[in-house]
PDB file of C-alpha atoms in Angstrom:
ATOM      1  CA  UNK A  12       0.010   0.014   0.035  1.00  0.00           C
ATOM      2  CA  UNK A  13       2.996   2.381   0.842  1.00  0.00           C
ATOM      3  CA  UNK A  14       4.625   1.464  -2.376  1.00  0.00           C
ATOM      4  CA  UNK A  15       1.470   2.332  -4.273  1.00  0.00           C
ATOM      5  CA  UNK A  16       1.064   5.735  -2.489  1.00  0.00           C
ATOM      6  CA  UNK A  17       4.708   6.393  -3.051  1.00  0.00           C
ATOM      7  CA  UNK A  18       4.478   5.836  -6.680  1.00  0.00           C
ATOM      8  CA  UNK A  19       1.375   7.899  -7.168  1.00  0.00           C
ATOM      9  CA  UNK A  20       3.248  10.724  -5.346  1.00  0.00           C
ATOM     10  CA  UNK A  21       6.161  10.373  -7.700  1.00  0.00           C
ATOM     11  CA  UNK A  22       3.927  10.545 -10.661  1.00  0.00           C
ATOM     12  CA  UNK A  23       2.196  13.600  -9.363  1.00  0.00           C
ATOM     13  CA  UNK A  24       5.618  15.299  -8.705  1.00  0.00           C
ATOM     14  CA  UNK A  25       6.678  14.406 -12.164  1.00  0.00           C
ATOM     15  CA  UNK A  26       3.608  15.719 -13.951  1.00  0.00           C
ATOM     16  CA  UNK A  27       3.769  18.976 -11.755  1.00  0.00           C
ATOM     17  CA  UNK A  28       7.467  19.682 -12.920  1.00  0.00           C
ATOM     18  CA  UNK A  29       6.634  18.896 -16.344  1.00  0.00           C
ATOM     19  CA  UNK A  30       3.784  21.328 -16.410  1.00  0.00           C
ATOM     20  CA  UNK A  31       5.966  23.965 -14.775  1.00  0.00           C
ATOM     21  CA  UNK A  32       8.572  23.300 -17.523  1.00  0.00           C
ATOM     22  CA  UNK A  33       5.976  23.686 -20.540  1.00  0.00           C
ATOM     23  CA  UNK A  34       4.755  26.816 -18.737  1.00  0.00           C
ATOM     24  CA  UNK A  35       8.117  28.273 -18.552  1.00  0.00           C
ATOM     25  CA  UNK A  36       8.966  27.552 -22.129  1.00  0.00           C
ATOM     26  CA  UNK A  37       5.822  29.204 -23.183  1.00  0.00           C
ATOM     27  CA  UNK A  38       6.070  32.300 -20.958  1.00  0.00           C
ATOM     28  CA  UNK A  39       9.871  32.912 -21.690  1.00  0.00           C
ATOM     29  CA  UNK A  40       9.242  32.554 -25.222  1.00  0.00           C
ATOM     30  CA  UNK A  41       7.004  35.495 -25.068  1.00  0.00           C
ATOM     31  CA  UNK A  42       9.225  37.694 -22.982  1.00  0.00           C
ATOM     32  CA  UNK A  43      11.640  39.944 -24.902  1.00  0.00           C
ATOM     33  CA  UNK A  44      15.101  39.116 -23.447  1.00  0.00           C
ATOM     34  CA  UNK A  45      14.089  35.712 -22.261  1.00  0.00           C
ATOM     35  CA  UNK A  46      13.259  34.382 -25.698  1.00  0.00           C
ATOM     36  CA  UNK A  47      16.831  34.735 -27.168  1.00  0.00           C
ATOM     37  CA  UNK A  48      17.542  31.954 -29.547  1.00  0.00           C
ATOM     38  CA  UNK A  49      20.178  30.924 -32.130  1.00  0.00           C
ATOM     39  CA  UNK A  50      19.546  31.745 -35.738  1.00  0.00           C
ATOM     40  CA  UNK A  51      18.448  28.202 -36.699  1.00  0.00           C
ATOM     41  CA  UNK A  52      17.089  27.178 -33.326  1.00  0.00           C
ATOM     42  CA  UNK A  53      18.255  26.403 -29.759  1.00  0.00           C
ATOM     43  CA  UNK A  54      17.026  28.600 -26.850  1.00  0.00           C
ATOM     44  CA  UNK A  55      19.759  30.726 -25.049  1.00  0.00           C
ATOM     45  CA  UNK A  56      19.441  30.611 -21.283  1.00  0.00           C
ATOM     46  CA  UNK A  57      16.989  27.907 -21.469  1.00  0.00           C
ATOM     47  CA  UNK A  58      15.590  27.918 -17.708  1.00  0.00           C
ATOM     48  CA  UNK A  59      12.501  25.762 -18.884  1.00  0.00           C
ATOM     49  CA  UNK A  60      15.050  22.784 -18.787  1.00  0.00           C
ATOM     50  CA  UNK A  61      15.521  23.144 -14.947  1.00  0.00           C
ATOM     51  CA  UNK A  62      12.394  21.542 -13.674  1.00  0.00           C
ATOM     52  CA  UNK A  63      12.814  18.644 -16.020  1.00  0.00           C
ATOM     53  CA  UNK A  64      16.374  18.115 -14.609  1.00  0.00           C
ATOM     54  CA  UNK A  65      15.165  18.416 -11.314  1.00  0.00           C
ATOM     55  CA  UNK A  66      12.848  15.276 -11.724  1.00  0.00           C
ATOM     56  CA  UNK A  67      15.880  13.102 -11.642  1.00  0.00           C
ATOM     57  CA  UNK A  68      17.249  14.826  -8.556  1.00  0.00           C
ATOM     58  CA  UNK A  69      13.890  14.433  -6.662  1.00  0.00           C
ATOM     59  CA  UNK A  70      12.923  10.997  -7.483  1.00  0.00           C
ATOM     60  CA  UNK A  71      15.792   9.169  -9.085  1.00  0.00           C
ATOM     61  CA  UNK A  72      16.950   8.159 -12.727  1.00  0.00           C
ATOM     62  CA  UNK A  73      14.220   6.114 -13.668  1.00  0.00           C
ATOM     63  CA  UNK A  74      11.522   8.452 -13.367  1.00  0.00           C
ATOM     64  CA  UNK A  75      14.008  11.175 -14.260  1.00  0.00           C
ATOM     65  CA  UNK A  76      14.626   9.692 -17.533  1.00  0.00           C
ATOM     66  CA  UNK A  77      11.129   8.685 -18.209  1.00  0.00           C
ATOM     67  CA  UNK A  78       9.815  12.344 -17.336  1.00  0.00           C
ATOM     68  CA  UNK A  79      12.490  13.945 -19.639  1.00  0.00           C
ATOM     69  CA  UNK A  80      11.622  11.758 -22.502  1.00  0.00           C
ATOM     70  CA  UNK A  81       7.946  12.602 -21.941  1.00  0.00           C
ATOM     71  CA  UNK A  82       8.867  16.444 -21.934  1.00  0.00           C
ATOM     72  CA  UNK A  83      10.786  15.677 -25.309  1.00  0.00           C
ATOM     73  CA  UNK A  84       7.650  14.076 -26.846  1.00  0.00           C
ATOM     74  CA  UNK A  85       5.572  17.036 -25.793  1.00  0.00           C
ATOM     75  CA  UNK A  86       8.054  19.422 -27.092  1.00  0.00           C
ATOM     76  CA  UNK A  87       7.920  17.693 -30.421  1.00  0.00           C
ATOM     77  CA  UNK A  88       4.169  18.078 -30.578  1.00  0.00           C
ATOM     78  CA  UNK A  89       4.380  21.681 -29.258  1.00  0.00           C
ATOM     79  CA  UNK A  90       6.872  22.602 -31.907  1.00  0.00           C
ATOM     80  CA  UNK A  91       4.502  21.292 -34.543  1.00  0.00           C
ATOM     81  CA  UNK A  92       6.809  18.643 -35.617  1.00  0.00           C
ATOM     82  CA  UNK A  93       9.058  21.662 -36.695  1.00  0.00           C
ATOM     83  CA  UNK A  94      12.321  19.880 -37.106  1.00  0.00           C
ATOM     84  CA  UNK A  95      11.030  16.539 -38.445  1.00  0.00           C
ATOM     85  CA  UNK A  96       9.104  18.626 -40.904  1.00  0.00           C
ATOM     86  CA  UNK A  97      12.238  19.560 -42.710  1.00  0.00           C
ATOM     87  CA  UNK A  98      13.453  16.124 -42.938  1.00  0.00           C
ATOM     88  CA  UNK A  99      13.630  14.873 -46.667  1.00  0.00           C
ATOM     89  CA  UNK A 100      12.404  11.284 -45.884  1.00  0.00           C
ATOM     90  CA  UNK A 101      11.132   8.955 -43.212  1.00  0.00           C
ATOM     91  CA  UNK A 102      14.493   7.905 -42.181  1.00  0.00           C
ATOM     92  CA  UNK A 103      15.678  11.568 -41.544  1.00  0.00           C
ATOM     93  CA  UNK A 104      12.375  12.376 -39.677  1.00  0.00           C
ATOM     94  CA  UNK A 105      12.837   9.447 -37.340  1.00  0.00           C
ATOM     95  CA  UNK A 106      16.507  10.421 -36.880  1.00  0.00           C
ATOM     96  CA  UNK A 107      15.441  13.888 -35.906  1.00  0.00           C
ATOM     97  CA  UNK A 108      12.749  12.490 -33.684  1.00  0.00           C
ATOM     98  CA  UNK A 109      15.147  10.239 -31.842  1.00  0.00           C
ATOM     99  CA  UNK A 110      18.297  12.394 -31.656  1.00  0.00           C
ATOM    100  CA  UNK A 111      16.664  16.055 -31.404  1.00  0.00           C
ATOM    101  CA  UNK A 112      13.828  15.069 -29.058  1.00  0.00           C
ATOM    102  CA  UNK A 113      13.993  11.540 -27.348  1.00  0.00           C
ATOM    103  CA  UNK A 114      17.624  11.442 -26.562  1.00  0.00           C
ATOM    104  CA  UNK A 115      18.445  15.193 -26.467  1.00  0.00           C
ATOM    105  CA  UNK A 116      15.660  15.745 -24.036  1.00  0.00           C
ATOM    106  CA  UNK A 117      15.672  12.418 -22.329  1.00  0.00           C
ATOM    107  CA  UNK A 118      19.384  12.939 -21.403  1.00  0.00           C
ATOM    108  CA  UNK A 119      18.127  15.577 -18.985  1.00  0.00           C
ATOM    109  CA  UNK A 120      16.939  12.732 -16.698  1.00  0.00           C
ATOM    110  CA  UNK A 121      20.551  11.557 -16.232  1.00  0.00           C
ATOM    111  CA  UNK A 122      20.715  14.171 -13.333  1.00  0.00           C
ATOM    112  CA  UNK A 123      18.894  11.211 -11.396  1.00  0.00           C
ATOM    113  CA  UNK A 124      22.269   9.351 -11.469  1.00  0.00           C
ATOM    114  CA  UNK A 125      23.610  12.267  -9.171  1.00  0.00           C
ATOM    115  CA  UNK A 126      20.538  11.927  -6.856  1.00  0.00           C
ATOM    116  CA  UNK A 127      22.659  13.024  -4.111  1.00  0.00           C
ATOM    117  CA  UNK A 128      23.314  16.411  -5.942  1.00  0.00           C
ATOM    118  CA  UNK A 129      21.537  18.505  -3.399  1.00  0.00           C
ATOM    119  CA  UNK A 130      23.999  17.346  -0.622  1.00  0.00           C
ATOM    120  CA  UNK A 131      26.841  19.400  -2.142  1.00  0.00           C
ATOM    121  CA  UNK A 132      26.760  22.082  -4.598  1.00  0.00           C
ATOM    122  CA  UNK A 133      29.457  20.650  -6.852  1.00  0.00           C
ATOM    123  CA  UNK A 134      27.376  17.179  -7.160  1.00  0.00           C
ATOM    124  CA  UNK A 135      24.617  19.277  -8.872  1.00  0.00           C
ATOM    125  CA  UNK A 136      27.069  21.058 -11.141  1.00  0.00           C
ATOM    126  CA  UNK A 137      28.740  17.682 -12.261  1.00  0.00           C
ATOM    127  CA  UNK A 138      25.234  16.078 -12.729  1.00  0.00           C
ATOM    128  CA  UNK A 139      23.880  19.056 -14.763  1.00  0.00           C
ATOM    129  CA  UNK A 140      27.132  18.955 -16.927  1.00  0.00           C
ATOM    130  CA  UNK A 141      26.820  15.265 -17.621  1.00  0.00           C
ATOM    131  CA  UNK A 142      23.114  15.499 -18.659  1.00  0.00           C
ATOM    132  CA  UNK A 143      23.654  18.802 -20.813  1.00  0.00           C
ATOM    133  CA  UNK A 144      26.747  17.231 -22.395  1.00  0.00           C
ATOM    134  CA  UNK A 145      24.865  14.026 -23.493  1.00  0.00           C
ATOM    135  CA  UNK A 146      22.142  16.358 -24.735  1.00  0.00           C
ATOM    136  CA  UNK A 147      24.719  18.393 -26.671  1.00  0.00           C
ATOM    137  CA  UNK A 148      26.361  15.520 -28.084  1.00  0.00           C
ATOM    138  CA  UNK A 149      22.887  14.072 -29.530  1.00  0.00           C
ATOM    139  CA  UNK A 150      22.194  17.462 -30.932  1.00  0.00           C
ATOM    140  CA  UNK A 151      25.622  17.700 -32.544  1.00  0.00           C
ATOM    141  CA  UNK A 152      25.585  14.551 -34.179  1.00  0.00           C
ATOM    142  CA  UNK A 153      21.990  15.250 -35.612  1.00  0.00           C
ATOM    143  CA  UNK A 154      23.128  18.728 -36.531  1.00  0.00           C
ATOM    144  CA  UNK A 155      26.306  17.416 -38.529  1.00  0.00           C
ATOM    145  CA  UNK A 156      24.110  14.805 -40.244  1.00  0.00           C
ATOM    146  CA  UNK A 157      21.239  16.917 -41.223  1.00  0.00           C
ATOM    147  CA  UNK A 158      21.285  20.673 -40.222  1.00  0.00           C
ATOM    148  CA  UNK A 159      24.548  21.881 -41.242  1.00  0.00           C
ATOM    149  CA  UNK A 160      23.294  21.984 -44.953  1.00  0.00           C
ATOM    150  CA  UNK A 161      20.975  24.714 -43.767  1.00  0.00           C
ATOM    151  CA  UNK A 162      23.756  26.850 -42.423  1.00  0.00           C
ATOM    152  CA  UNK A 163      24.060  28.894 -45.743  1.00  0.00           C
ATOM    153  CA  UNK A 164      20.615  30.240 -45.191  1.00  0.00           C
ATOM    154  CA  UNK A 165      21.794  32.627 -42.519  1.00  0.00           C
ATOM    155  CA  UNK A 166      24.865  34.795 -42.778  1.00  0.00           C
ATOM    156  CA  UNK A 167      26.068  34.106 -39.083  1.00  0.00           C
ATOM    157  CA  UNK A 168      25.810  30.365 -39.469  1.00  0.00           C
ATOM    158  CA  UNK A 169      27.293  30.464 -43.076  1.00  0.00           C
ATOM    159  CA  UNK A 170      30.304  32.392 -41.704  1.00  0.00           C
ATOM    160  CA  UNK A 171      30.696  29.865 -38.837  1.00  0.00           C
ATOM    161  CA  UNK A 172      30.493  26.977 -41.079  1.00  0.00           C
ATOM    162  CA  UNK A 173      33.163  28.646 -43.437  1.00  0.00           C
ATOM    163  CA  UNK A 174      35.481  29.325 -40.453  1.00  0.00           C
ATOM    164  CA  UNK A 175      35.731  25.625 -39.712  1.00  0.00           C
ATOM    165  CA  UNK A 176      36.502  24.738 -43.280  1.00  0.00           C
ATOM    166  CA  UNK A 177      32.852  23.590 -43.837  1.00  0.00           C
ATOM    167  CA  UNK A 178      33.315  20.666 -41.383  1.00  0.00           C
ATOM    168  CA  UNK A 179      29.823  19.826 -40.419  1.00  0.00           C
ATOM    169  CA  UNK A 180      30.693  18.227 -37.248  1.00  0.00           C
ATOM    170  CA  UNK A 181      32.783  21.087 -35.949  1.00  0.00           C
ATOM    171  CA  UNK A 182      30.216  23.587 -36.921  1.00  0.00           C
ATOM    172  CA  UNK A 183      27.412  21.553 -35.276  1.00  0.00           C
ATOM    173  CA  UNK A 184      29.418  21.159 -32.255  1.00  0.00           C
ATOM    174  CA  UNK A 185      30.225  24.975 -31.827  1.00  0.00           C
ATOM    175  CA  UNK A 186      26.649  26.043 -32.774  1.00  0.00           C
ATOM    176  CA  UNK A 187      25.123  23.561 -30.180  1.00  0.00           C
ATOM    177  CA  UNK A 188      27.777  24.472 -27.483  1.00  0.00           C
ATOM    178  CA  UNK A 189      26.769  28.143 -27.399  1.00  0.00           C
ATOM    179  CA  UNK A 190      23.319  27.685 -26.147  1.00  0.00           C
ATOM    180  CA  UNK A 191      24.131  24.449 -24.293  1.00  0.00           C
ATOM    181  CA  UNK A 192      26.821  26.481 -22.122  1.00  0.00           C
ATOM    182  CA  UNK A 193      24.452  29.525 -21.640  1.00  0.00           C
ATOM    183  CA  UNK A 194      21.803  27.073 -20.162  1.00  0.00           C
ATOM    184  CA  UNK A 195      24.195  25.146 -18.045  1.00  0.00           C
ATOM    185  CA  UNK A 196      25.639  28.557 -16.698  1.00  0.00           C
ATOM    186  CA  UNK A 197      22.081  30.018 -16.087  1.00  0.00           C
ATOM    187  CA  UNK A 198      20.590  26.885 -14.552  1.00  0.00           C
ATOM    188  CA  UNK A 199      23.528  26.471 -12.137  1.00  0.00           C
ATOM    189  CA  UNK A 200      23.386  30.038 -10.906  1.00  0.00           C
ATOM    190  CA  UNK A 201      19.541  29.593 -10.281  1.00  0.00           C
ATOM    191  CA  UNK A 202      20.166  26.253  -8.334  1.00  0.00           C
ATOM    192  CA  UNK A 203      23.160  27.726  -6.356  1.00  0.00           C
ATOM    193  CA  UNK A 204      21.188  30.553  -5.255  1.00  0.00           C
ATOM    194  CA  UNK A 205      18.333  28.366  -4.254  1.00  0.00           C
ATOM    195  CA  UNK A 206      20.405  25.541  -3.087  1.00  0.00           C
ATOM    196  CA  UNK A 207      19.092  25.405   0.481  1.00  0.00           C
ATOM    197  CA  UNK A 208      15.608  25.773  -0.347  1.00  0.00           C
ATOM    198  CA  UNK A 209      15.769  23.017  -2.865  1.00  0.00           C
ATOM    199  CA  UNK A 210      17.527  20.725  -0.337  1.00  0.00           C
ATOM    200  CA  UNK A 211      14.651  21.251   2.143  1.00  0.00           C
ATOM    201  CA  UNK A 212      12.054  20.510  -0.594  1.00  0.00           C
ATOM    202  CA  UNK A 213      13.871  17.240  -1.458  1.00  0.00           C
ATOM    203  CA  UNK A 214      14.073  16.156   2.154  1.00  0.00           C
ATOM    204  CA  UNK A 215      10.433  16.840   2.568  1.00  0.00           C
ATOM    205  CA  UNK A 216       9.440  15.096  -0.501  1.00  0.00           C
ATOM    206  CA  UNK A 217      11.699  12.067   0.481  1.00  0.00           C
ATOM    207  CA  UNK A 218      10.877  10.280  -2.870  1.00  0.00           C
ATOM    208  CA  UNK A 219      14.391   9.390  -4.231  1.00  0.00           C
ATOM    209  CA  UNK A 220      14.558   5.967  -3.158  1.00  0.00           C
TER     210      UNK A 220
END
């Protein structure tokens, strides 16, 4: 009985954090200064990812990864299938769906592997770094395979591509690193400033077993 109740509490918490993440994504997308994005996609200072990353911290890796994958699926539908729409065939569309959404967002749940992150500040920094680097790698791969071909449509991205001798992988790595790094810094600043409060909340929830 207690296990069932604990499971329900975890599902409620995951659903709540996902709702907060979606709301933050929509709200920040409407506010000038907070809606800054890269020329061909990729939100700078993306604080909407924080609630998703906290799922793993609060309830462990299984729910963390599952919740993050669900968020990726929600984002796919909220984007109106935007990225997959530009794929030239089904194989490319599936590649985009998996690498740009399922894996890239699902990686955020890897913070659950560092469930003691709120015991020491450095642990959260490490957990968020691992999660965002896996996300970066997934986005870089799909960017090199597909999206680098769109670089010539924008002056800034075209200049970046030319500056790396038209290397699609290096171009994609740099492009995705810019918004990943700004998000990493922003999220860690927020967490470090509210670290004590988050630690108290985690202790009160007592769900990460």
